[in-house]
């Protein structure tokens, strides 16, 4: 039996419960059993049951009462230690300044020899090499496909399918909000209007700084640098330029040369950069809309690009499912 | 030790030797040993050595004398049976009418319990389910990443990374020659001129029928239908329209609606089609040039696209390397 502890029960945590429910037949056919959730916490409340929680009821309660149970806790570690689990699924909110509760929980699980799946960018951007070393030391699987590009399977693609390649660089669009705004600007909208539309559609937050200044994309650049290029860098090592300075004139100028402007993150052994760049129309990186994309330059295969939805409840949970299956394939 | 038998020693076979040589350090670090080639045949000659062949010398001989040794053979099966090998690498020329020597060799290897890696489209398009059943019965690995899209890792992406998804359709550009011609037509060239240019650059053959009539793309559609959708179809089940009828007028008409025309192969549970389609500029499938691309519609992840070089000596060999590594990961 594979027992899960879910830390964080916002959109992604609830999405995961939905995804596990939708894959009941798949798990039955493939493993003859279902993964069981034995513990779940949100920021204040906790529910544990060694025999498995009724997650449908817990989602209903969370939606209605904003809590997973009537039991509040003070220390997440104590809750985690109160139950036997095999895999920690860490999906609490990202804190890129300190790593927050996510960093604490992941570290503790790895110290206890548990496998970990996360989409939490904070711990990965701040303490990647330390966490990898800890996982290795204790023989734990540590997977984080959903932390970059949501449903776009870039990390496992690099680690598994392209395992024999020397990857020389990755360039990509790692923030769907910026790409939506730039695509609208291609059609003649000024920045402020495109941003407002993105906010109305829920693609951009009320304070759009994190997206439009390139900070979110930079976090993904850090994770790819650490995980694919085996570097040891953090947010402050990235050279960052956002899209707020891009004028309709610049867009028109680009268009007159059959180009578009896209916010590109670039990672190599020597570069760490997020900046707006000119991309020829028809080039894979010229895509429009909210998609994420990454172009991986491999020494034998040549350029390989992958695109997918960079965000979304079910989409991000699907990346966790992919990591969960690969761990279950080894365990069962 | 992992021992290889290479059947077919044209561009791809020689490319594989090059790739294995370039990954010596990788194999040493990862497995503490090198894969060893114990047998190789081209269409007429054979070389075997249970202790490992000097493949560099054999490539030199092949280039100079068009043979792998002075020993001619009449039956490839007898050569294969004369040496102990673990994995057959079948890269002889594609024969989509009968499956040719490739089908015979793959069948024989699987019957003997050997693992098989191939990029040969003939056997996969004609006898896929039979070969899969035979591999399963005898506990053999059977991998064929390079048979569709060259270096574009679509098959293993679907089988591994997207293992938990229900894939509802795949639409893609599976023939780089056609896409090159259509991209040139976007810029105002008529079909005949674009084709001539493709021939001069070596992208199209003297008789371009197999490419421009959509037959090559249809073969890939069949392989994806059989391997990803678990269907049991062959070439004759595909509805095929090529690109010879596309006029500059049609291209201009598309452009006036901000669209391009691309030759799209589509596979689902109910469709098997290759035909020219209108694609909006900025859509992932609107890419220009000789790249291959596939858009995979997955029920949880949403649309995921992957692009890569669809042909080339080293690129296709890199797909074989990827399959070889995944087999070695299990064996060693």
XYZ file of C-alpha atoms in Angstrom:
664
model
C 0.000 0.000 0.000
C 1.236 3.526 -0.795
C 0.281 6.097 1.852
C 0.288 9.811 1.123
C 0.561 12.818 3.408
C -0.671 15.998 1.731
C 0.814 19.238 3.073
C -1.142 22.237 1.794
C -4.745 21.993 0.753
C -5.431 24.887 -1.610
C -6.214 24.594 -5.304
C -3.487 22.090 -6.141
C -4.066 19.839 -3.113
C -7.773 19.683 -3.860
C -6.997 19.161 -7.557
C -4.876 16.158 -6.628
C -7.782 14.551 -4.748
C -9.918 15.053 -7.850
C -7.218 13.517 -10.076
C -6.734 10.486 -7.799
C -10.490 9.914 -7.861
C -10.542 10.128 -11.657
C -7.712 7.573 -11.913
C -9.253 4.891 -9.642
C -9.620 2.468 -12.550
C -6.070 3.171 -13.701
C -4.607 2.397 -10.256
C -6.733 -0.738 -9.963
C -5.612 -2.020 -13.339
C -1.960 -1.125 -12.919
C -1.275 -1.847 -9.244
C -4.374 -3.618 -7.951
C -4.706 -0.961 -5.245
C -5.330 2.741 -4.632
C -2.924 5.249 -3.068
C -4.334 6.149 0.354
C -4.217 9.597 1.951
C -3.427 9.150 5.660
C -2.816 12.796 6.538
C -3.628 16.265 5.275
C -2.938 19.741 6.631
C -3.766 23.230 5.500
C -2.246 26.323 7.140
C -4.147 25.828 10.406
C -5.984 22.507 10.608
C -5.044 18.847 10.292
C -6.714 15.494 9.656
C -5.002 12.124 10.054
C -6.226 8.543 9.886
C -3.860 5.627 9.523
C -6.598 3.672 7.731
C -7.107 6.370 5.135
C -9.078 9.605 5.160
C -12.385 10.218 3.396
C -10.905 12.828 1.078
C -14.180 13.598 -0.674
C -15.654 14.694 2.654
C -12.528 16.698 3.474
C -12.662 18.585 0.160
C -16.336 19.396 0.829
C -15.500 20.647 4.297
C -12.543 22.690 3.016
C -14.724 24.402 0.409
C -17.505 25.124 2.901
C -15.620 25.868 6.130
C -12.091 26.742 4.886
C -10.555 24.006 7.049
C -9.751 20.292 6.690
C -11.024 19.416 10.188
C -11.909 20.996 13.515
C -8.463 20.103 14.850
C -5.973 22.963 14.771
C -2.247 22.359 15.032
C 0.777 24.439 15.969
C 3.626 22.400 14.486
C 3.254 20.631 11.120
C 6.155 18.304 11.989
C 4.232 16.900 14.935
C 1.241 16.152 12.708
C 3.461 14.457 10.124
C 5.118 12.342 12.818
C 1.753 11.239 14.208
C 1.009 8.985 11.231
C 2.849 6.468 9.006
C 3.145 7.682 5.421
C 5.347 6.793 2.458
C 5.240 9.918 0.325
C 4.909 13.569 1.323
C 3.050 15.651 -1.264
C 4.125 19.228 -0.469
C 1.809 21.760 -2.106
C 1.658 24.574 0.442
C 1.950 28.187 -0.812
C 5.298 29.253 -2.292
C 7.519 31.459 -0.164
C 10.632 32.316 -2.185
C 12.149 34.442 0.596
C 12.459 31.815 3.370
C 11.099 28.582 1.860
C 8.393 28.723 4.529
C 6.599 25.715 5.950
C 7.201 23.858 2.680
C 10.959 23.817 3.213
C 10.519 22.699 6.808
C 8.150 19.871 5.881
C 10.184 18.598 2.927
C 13.399 18.612 4.968
C 11.726 16.726 7.795
C 10.202 14.090 5.497
C 13.524 13.463 3.733
C 15.298 13.220 7.104
C 12.789 10.528 8.057
C 13.497 8.631 4.814
C 10.196 9.470 3.131
C 9.797 10.075 -0.615
C 8.716 13.611 -1.525
C 6.760 15.112 -4.401
C 6.391 18.887 -4.515
C 5.364 21.741 -6.782
C 6.450 24.311 -4.185
C 8.962 26.612 -5.890
C 10.303 28.198 -2.671
C 12.299 25.264 -1.257
C 13.542 24.331 -4.751
C 14.732 27.845 -5.537
C 16.435 28.305 -2.155
C 17.854 24.960 -1.012
C 17.911 22.680 -4.012
C 21.331 21.056 -3.665
C 20.868 20.575 0.091
C 17.523 18.819 -0.458
C 18.908 16.630 -3.265
C 21.871 15.639 -1.078
C 19.558 14.813 1.811
C 17.302 12.702 -0.429
C 20.305 10.850 -1.826
C 21.801 10.245 1.626
C 18.545 8.733 2.897
C 17.664 6.848 -0.294
C 14.498 8.870 -0.938
C 12.865 9.755 -4.221
C 12.471 13.530 -4.586
C 10.383 14.716 -7.537
C 9.071 18.137 -8.556
C 7.789 18.016 -12.149
C 4.945 20.477 -11.492
C 7.222 23.188 -10.075
C 8.201 24.389 -13.556
C 5.645 24.802 -16.298
C 2.719 23.056 -14.581
C 1.586 20.256 -16.881
C 4.518 20.760 -19.260
C 6.704 17.693 -18.500
C 10.082 19.408 -18.799
C 11.963 18.147 -15.763
C 11.312 14.447 -16.189
C 11.868 14.853 -19.952
C 15.385 16.136 -19.254
C 16.113 13.634 -16.476
C 14.724 10.547 -18.185
C 14.082 10.721 -21.939
C 17.140 12.933 -22.562
C 19.277 11.221 -19.938
C 22.066 10.437 -22.432
C 22.223 13.961 -23.883
C 24.468 16.826 -22.920
C 21.976 19.637 -22.494
C 23.745 22.837 -23.426
C 20.942 25.338 -22.876
C 17.246 25.737 -22.147
C 15.347 28.786 -23.348
C 11.679 29.126 -22.672
C 8.521 30.983 -21.801
C 7.915 30.189 -18.140
C 5.174 32.680 -17.340
C 1.835 32.368 -19.127
C 0.587 35.742 -17.864
C 3.386 37.646 -19.589
C 2.919 35.631 -22.758
C -0.792 36.392 -22.776
C -0.068 40.124 -22.425
C 2.606 40.078 -25.147
C 0.312 38.116 -27.502
C -2.399 40.757 -26.994
C 0.169 43.478 -27.671
C 0.987 41.698 -30.982
C -2.582 42.532 -31.953
C -2.136 46.218 -31.191
C -3.213 46.494 -27.554
C -1.064 48.700 -25.290
C 0.505 47.049 -22.232
C -1.882 48.548 -19.649
C -4.973 47.364 -21.520
C -3.589 43.866 -22.100
C -2.684 43.613 -18.403
C -6.164 44.727 -17.372
C -7.687 42.060 -19.620
C -5.358 39.425 -18.134
C -6.496 40.485 -14.654
C -10.173 40.314 -15.625
C -9.665 36.776 -16.967
C -7.874 35.708 -13.765
C -4.513 35.167 -15.498
C -2.868 38.057 -13.614
C -3.176 38.963 -9.952
C -4.281 42.356 -8.609
C -0.625 43.078 -7.898
C 0.972 41.783 -11.103
C 4.566 42.568 -10.064
C 5.628 38.945 -9.581
C 4.605 38.098 -13.152
C 5.314 41.208 -15.226
C 8.670 42.014 -13.629
C 9.866 38.508 -14.521
C 10.302 37.286 -10.926
C 8.098 34.200 -11.346
C 9.931 33.197 -14.540
C 13.257 33.734 -12.721
C 12.227 31.240 -10.019
C 11.694 28.581 -12.680
C 15.039 29.477 -14.260
C 16.683 28.815 -10.888
C 14.978 25.431 -10.506
C 16.037 24.325 -14.007
C 19.602 25.553 -13.430
C 19.843 23.542 -10.218
C 18.049 20.414 -11.389
C 19.089 20.067 -15.041
C 22.442 21.873 -15.100
C 23.507 20.744 -11.604
C 24.307 24.317 -10.654
C 23.939 25.737 -7.159
C 22.208 29.085 -7.637
C 19.359 31.085 -6.154
C 17.045 33.864 -7.275
C 19.642 36.609 -6.772
C 21.935 35.033 -9.370
C 19.450 35.645 -12.205
C 19.683 38.723 -14.435
C 16.034 39.826 -14.732
C 14.222 42.259 -17.033
C 10.406 42.245 -17.097
C 7.940 43.346 -19.770
C 6.672 46.642 -18.315
C 8.959 48.692 -20.551
C 7.735 47.160 -23.820
C 5.978 49.740 -25.998
C 3.540 49.315 -28.902
C 6.324 50.888 -30.994
C 8.743 48.092 -30.105
C 6.092 45.495 -30.972
C 5.372 47.196 -34.318
C 9.085 47.421 -35.084
C 9.446 43.691 -34.382
C 6.404 42.876 -36.535
C 7.877 44.799 -39.470
C 10.759 42.300 -39.375
C 8.378 39.306 -39.074
C 9.211 38.941 -35.379
C 7.399 38.998 -32.056
C 8.640 39.898 -28.575
C 8.538 37.140 -25.957
C 9.761 37.045 -22.330
C 12.436 34.354 -22.492
C 14.175 32.639 -19.582
C 17.571 31.224 -20.498
C 19.661 28.724 -18.582
C 23.055 27.292 -19.488
C 26.289 26.474 -17.679
C 27.165 30.165 -17.766
C 23.882 32.099 -18.233
C 20.898 32.753 -15.995
C 18.633 35.350 -17.526
C 15.023 36.458 -17.941
C 14.501 39.147 -20.581
C 12.262 40.157 -23.497
C 13.666 38.912 -26.812
C 12.873 39.098 -30.505
C 11.628 35.767 -31.862
C 10.929 35.080 -35.570
C 7.302 34.210 -36.344
C 7.125 30.435 -37.018
C 9.871 29.673 -34.472
C 8.574 27.353 -31.720
C 9.209 30.069 -29.078
C 6.892 32.487 -30.937
C 3.741 30.816 -29.563
C 0.854 32.998 -28.471
C -1.447 32.767 -25.443
C -0.967 31.444 -21.923
C 1.050 28.325 -22.760
C 4.506 27.658 -21.340
C 7.250 26.394 -23.621
C 10.855 25.299 -23.276
C 13.451 24.738 -25.957
C 16.069 22.272 -24.819
C 19.314 22.265 -26.805
C 20.809 18.794 -26.662
C 24.165 17.889 -28.211
C 22.971 14.781 -30.061
C 19.209 15.250 -30.492
C 19.468 18.939 -31.398
C 16.752 21.369 -30.300
C 13.699 19.811 -28.639
C 10.790 21.946 -27.513
C 7.955 21.077 -25.192
C 4.840 23.127 -24.534
C 1.998 22.765 -22.078
C -0.318 24.558 -19.702
C 1.829 26.308 -17.110
C -0.875 26.542 -14.465
C -4.304 25.283 -13.465
C -5.720 23.067 -10.723
C -6.025 19.811 -12.638
C -3.034 20.502 -14.891
C -0.643 20.997 -11.968
C -2.133 17.984 -10.167
C -1.507 15.948 -13.330
C 2.221 16.645 -12.932
C 2.024 15.323 -9.358
C 0.222 12.233 -10.674
C 3.067 11.672 -13.140
C 5.622 11.828 -10.300
C 3.446 9.601 -8.104
C 3.202 6.933 -10.809
C 6.945 6.869 -11.318
C 7.479 6.376 -7.573
C 4.757 3.699 -7.383
C 6.370 1.896 -10.361
C 9.486 1.454 -8.238
C 7.660 0.663 -4.976
C 5.030 -1.808 -6.223
C 27.904 -6.635 -19.971
C 25.350 -5.527 -22.561
C 25.977 -6.970 -26.012
C 24.473 -5.448 -29.144
C 23.759 -6.910 -32.565
C 23.313 -4.194 -35.190
C 21.178 -5.183 -38.180
C 21.541 -2.631 -40.976
C 24.597 -0.456 -41.333
C 23.563 2.609 -43.338
C 23.420 6.155 -42.026
C 21.629 5.358 -38.766
C 23.724 2.297 -37.903
C 26.927 4.247 -38.468
C 25.459 7.197 -36.543
C 24.855 4.902 -33.588
C 28.511 3.855 -33.521
C 29.454 7.535 -33.497
C 26.993 8.230 -30.653
C 28.224 5.280 -28.554
C 31.789 6.531 -28.982
C 30.759 10.060 -27.910
C 29.052 8.685 -24.775
C 31.973 6.534 -23.505
C 32.426 8.720 -20.439
C 28.660 8.658 -19.769
C 28.521 4.843 -19.858
C 31.631 4.578 -17.679
C 30.202 6.943 -15.069
C 26.718 5.471 -15.080
C 27.297 1.746 -15.512
C 31.059 1.248 -15.134
C 31.115 -0.445 -18.541
C 30.522 0.092 -22.256
C 27.893 -1.590 -24.420
C 29.738 -3.959 -26.763
C 28.816 -4.646 -30.400
C 29.230 -8.381 -31.049
C 27.622 -8.547 -34.480
C 26.798 -6.298 -37.402
C 25.303 -6.955 -40.825
C 24.525 -4.805 -43.819
C 22.474 -6.108 -46.756
C 25.205 -8.508 -47.924
C 28.097 -8.809 -45.461
C 28.472 -9.711 -41.801
C 30.981 -9.320 -38.973
C 30.749 -11.105 -35.612
C 33.075 -11.354 -32.626
C 31.894 -12.566 -29.253
C 34.563 -10.411 -27.593
C 33.397 -7.238 -29.288
C 34.027 -5.817 -32.743
C 36.322 -2.903 -33.554
C 33.459 -0.705 -34.749
C 35.659 2.227 -35.719
C 37.482 -0.010 -38.213
C 34.163 -1.389 -39.478
C 32.757 2.095 -40.101
C 35.936 2.988 -42.022
C 35.646 -0.164 -44.107
C 31.944 0.436 -44.757
C 32.622 3.962 -45.997
C 35.508 2.870 -48.217
C 34.393 -0.540 -49.477
C 30.597 -0.473 -48.927
C 30.733 -3.622 -46.792
C 31.237 -4.450 -43.103
C 33.609 -7.359 -43.835
C 34.712 -9.680 -46.632
C 32.282 -12.335 -45.372
C 29.014 -12.473 -47.288
C 25.943 -14.172 -45.867
C 22.736 -15.603 -47.267
C 20.505 -15.762 -44.180
C 20.591 -12.986 -41.537
C 19.044 -15.355 -38.977
C 22.027 -17.672 -39.193
C 24.402 -14.776 -38.530
C 22.331 -13.620 -35.553
C 22.300 -17.151 -34.131
C 26.078 -17.465 -34.476
C 26.767 -15.039 -31.613
C 25.433 -14.279 -28.111
C 23.794 -10.846 -27.930
C 21.341 -9.166 -25.542
C 19.783 -6.460 -27.693
C 19.041 -6.379 -31.412
C 19.297 -2.884 -32.904
C 17.284 -3.156 -36.121
C 18.043 -0.257 -38.468
C 17.858 -1.841 -41.914
C 15.984 0.033 -44.696
C 12.215 0.447 -44.290
C 9.978 -1.765 -46.436
C 6.368 -0.834 -45.716
C 4.975 -3.393 -48.174
C 6.353 -6.618 -46.668
C 8.307 -5.539 -43.574
C 11.395 -6.950 -45.310
C 14.440 -8.301 -43.532
C 13.698 -6.003 -40.575
C 10.476 -7.839 -39.757
C 12.219 -11.196 -40.075
C 15.104 -10.179 -37.806
C 12.944 -8.521 -35.138
C 10.601 -11.499 -35.008
C 13.493 -13.915 -34.685
C 15.190 -11.916 -31.920
C 11.969 -11.646 -29.886
C 11.341 -15.370 -30.360
C 14.795 -15.994 -28.885
C 13.991 -13.758 -25.893
C 16.224 -10.845 -26.947
C 15.385 -7.185 -26.337
C 14.868 -5.151 -29.500
C 15.342 -1.491 -30.400
C 14.305 -0.382 -33.868
C 13.635 2.716 -35.957
C 12.425 0.583 -38.878
C 8.903 1.767 -39.739
C 7.981 -1.234 -41.893
C 7.608 -3.921 -39.211
C 5.893 -1.424 -36.863
C 3.389 -0.305 -39.478
C 2.562 -3.856 -40.599
C 2.773 -6.195 -37.588
C 2.751 -4.017 -34.483
C 0.358 -5.947 -32.256
C 1.914 -9.289 -33.208
C 5.397 -8.018 -32.290
C 4.193 -6.470 -29.011
C 2.452 -9.733 -28.078
C 5.582 -11.734 -28.901
C 7.768 -9.395 -26.822
C 5.361 -9.649 -23.895
C 5.141 -13.427 -24.124
C 8.921 -13.787 -24.037
C 9.551 -11.043 -21.466
C 11.497 -8.853 -23.911
C 11.798 -5.081 -24.033
C 10.713 -3.724 -27.414
C 11.409 -0.039 -28.041
C 11.121 2.149 -31.132
C 11.373 5.824 -30.149
C 13.226 6.832 -33.325
C 10.587 5.370 -35.672
C 8.372 8.452 -35.338
C 9.815 11.949 -35.440
C 13.508 11.012 -35.196
C 14.928 12.840 -32.186
C 11.484 14.086 -31.077
C 10.787 11.905 -27.994
C 7.075 11.370 -28.566
C 6.625 7.650 -27.957
C 8.423 7.413 -24.633
C 6.791 10.716 -23.597
C 3.357 9.139 -24.071
C 4.313 5.771 -22.565
C 6.207 7.099 -19.550
C 5.741 10.773 -18.617
C 2.066 10.780 -19.625
C 1.425 7.246 -18.398
C -1.450 8.333 -16.123
C -3.215 10.414 -18.783
C -6.002 9.409 -21.111
C -4.640 10.571 -24.452
C -7.610 11.535 -26.577
C -5.837 12.615 -29.758
C -2.461 13.353 -31.319
C -2.145 15.816 -34.165
C 1.214 16.580 -35.650
C 3.617 17.354 -38.445
C 5.387 14.076 -39.106
C 7.193 14.903 -42.338
C 9.840 17.624 -42.333
C 10.108 17.703 -46.123
C 6.471 18.721 -46.559
C 6.780 21.293 -43.795
C 9.845 22.787 -45.441
C 7.968 23.077 -48.752
C 4.875 24.599 -47.099
C 7.026 27.090 -45.149
C 8.659 28.197 -48.398
C 5.199 28.547 -49.982
C 4.258 30.834 -47.036
C 6.907 33.171 -48.403
C 5.410 33.174 -51.888
C 7.227 30.330 -53.636
C 5.110 28.034 -55.817
C 5.070 24.311 -54.944
C 7.354 23.159 -57.767
C 10.059 25.690 -56.897
C 9.905 24.910 -53.167
C 10.136 21.181 -53.930
C 13.142 21.733 -56.185
C 14.868 23.681 -53.424
C 14.087 20.900 -50.921
C 15.638 18.394 -53.345
C 18.749 20.538 -53.821
C 19.189 20.736 -50.035
C 18.790 16.966 -49.674
C 15.496 17.216 -47.742
C 13.496 15.613 -50.562
C 14.405 12.627 -52.686
C 14.563 12.576 -56.500
C 11.201 10.820 -56.454
C 9.399 12.861 -53.771
C 6.155 10.820 -53.904
C 6.589 9.157 -50.519
C 6.889 12.557 -48.807
C 4.622 14.933 -50.758
C 1.730 12.480 -51.155
C 1.656 12.043 -47.356
C 2.624 8.356 -47.345
C 5.589 8.785 -44.975
C 3.468 10.801 -42.530
C 0.768 8.101 -42.759
C 3.270 5.436 -41.679
C 3.982 7.424 -38.510
C 0.249 7.868 -37.928
C -0.107 4.079 -38.038
C 2.724 3.542 -35.548
C 1.244 6.073 -33.095
C -2.240 4.582 -33.467
C -0.917 1.119 -32.666
C 1.500 2.077 -29.900
C -0.263 4.935 -28.085
C -3.931 4.204 -28.838
C -3.576 0.419 -28.723
C -5.313 0.108 -32.066
C -4.578 -2.594 -34.627
C -4.333 -0.764 -37.940
C -2.099 -0.629 -40.992
C -1.287 1.856 -43.737
C -4.459 1.139 -45.718
C -6.645 2.300 -42.820
C -5.356 5.894 -43.071
C -7.219 8.555 -45.058
C -4.408 10.371 -46.899
C -4.245 13.659 -48.806
C -0.830 15.062 -49.736
C 0.314 18.607 -50.491
C 0.666 18.505 -54.282
C -2.681 20.209 -54.797
C -1.896 23.255 -52.647
C -1.781 26.428 -54.706
C -0.190 29.831 -53.973
C -3.790 31.112 -53.980
C -4.754 28.802 -51.108
C -1.676 29.919 -49.155
C -2.503 33.600 -49.758
C -6.114 33.032 -48.754
C -4.955 31.404 -45.509
C -2.485 34.238 -44.833
C -5.250 36.818 -45.210
C -6.949 35.111 -42.229
C -3.662 34.988 -40.252
C -3.334 31.267 -40.931
C -0.848 28.918 -42.564
C -1.387 25.530 -44.221
C 0.377 22.549 -42.644
C 0.243 18.813 -43.440
C -1.252 17.378 -40.264
C -1.466 13.739 -39.238
C -4.258 13.031 -36.752
C -4.763 9.971 -34.593
C -7.544 9.245 -32.121
C -9.691 6.277 -31.155
C -11.795 6.913 -34.235
C -9.674 8.945 -36.687
C -6.629 8.147 -38.802
C -5.890 10.936 -41.214
C -3.151 12.836 -43.010
C -4.296 16.046 -44.708
C -3.403 19.718 -45.227
C -5.095 21.935 -42.628
C -5.411 25.603 -41.764
C -3.462 26.486 -38.601
C -3.555 29.927 -36.922
C -0.194 31.725 -36.809
C 1.120 31.509 -33.224
C -0.418 28.041 -32.682
C 2.278 25.472 -31.821
C 1.430 23.493 -34.992
C 2.179 26.555 -37.174
C 5.960 26.043 -36.925
C 8.072 26.575 -40.032
C 11.002 24.600 -41.430
C 11.953 20.932 -41.296
C 11.027 20.250 -37.663
C 8.533 17.584 -36.628
C 5.907 18.378 -34.003
C 3.137 16.535 -32.194
C 0.304 17.930 -30.118
C -0.872 15.381 -27.585
C -4.294 16.038 -26.069
C -4.375 14.562 -22.580
C -7.468 14.564 -20.377
C -5.779 15.942 -17.245
C -2.688 17.774 -18.506
C -4.454 19.348 -21.474
C -2.582 19.894 -24.747
C 1.126 19.114 -24.689
C 3.284 19.618 -27.754
C 6.740 18.324 -28.472
C 8.978 19.287 -31.365
C 12.307 17.998 -32.594
C 14.365 17.085 -35.615
C 12.507 14.394 -37.527
C 15.541 12.994 -39.319
C 19.333 13.032 -39.411
C 22.099 10.525 -38.710
C 23.030 11.605 -35.178
C 19.506 12.732 -34.261
C 17.945 9.358 -35.083
C 20.815 7.555 -33.353
C 20.138 9.717 -30.279
C 16.650 8.190 -30.078
C 18.223 4.721 -30.134
C 20.601 5.831 -27.366
C 17.599 6.907 -25.286
C 15.987 3.463 -25.727
C 19.308 1.725 -25.008
C 19.759 3.647 -21.750
C 16.297 2.760 -20.555
C 16.962 -0.940 -21.226
C 20.398 -0.770 -19.568
C 18.817 0.931 -16.525
C 16.734 -2.203 -16.031
C 19.497 -4.697 -16.866
C 22.416 -3.220 -14.900
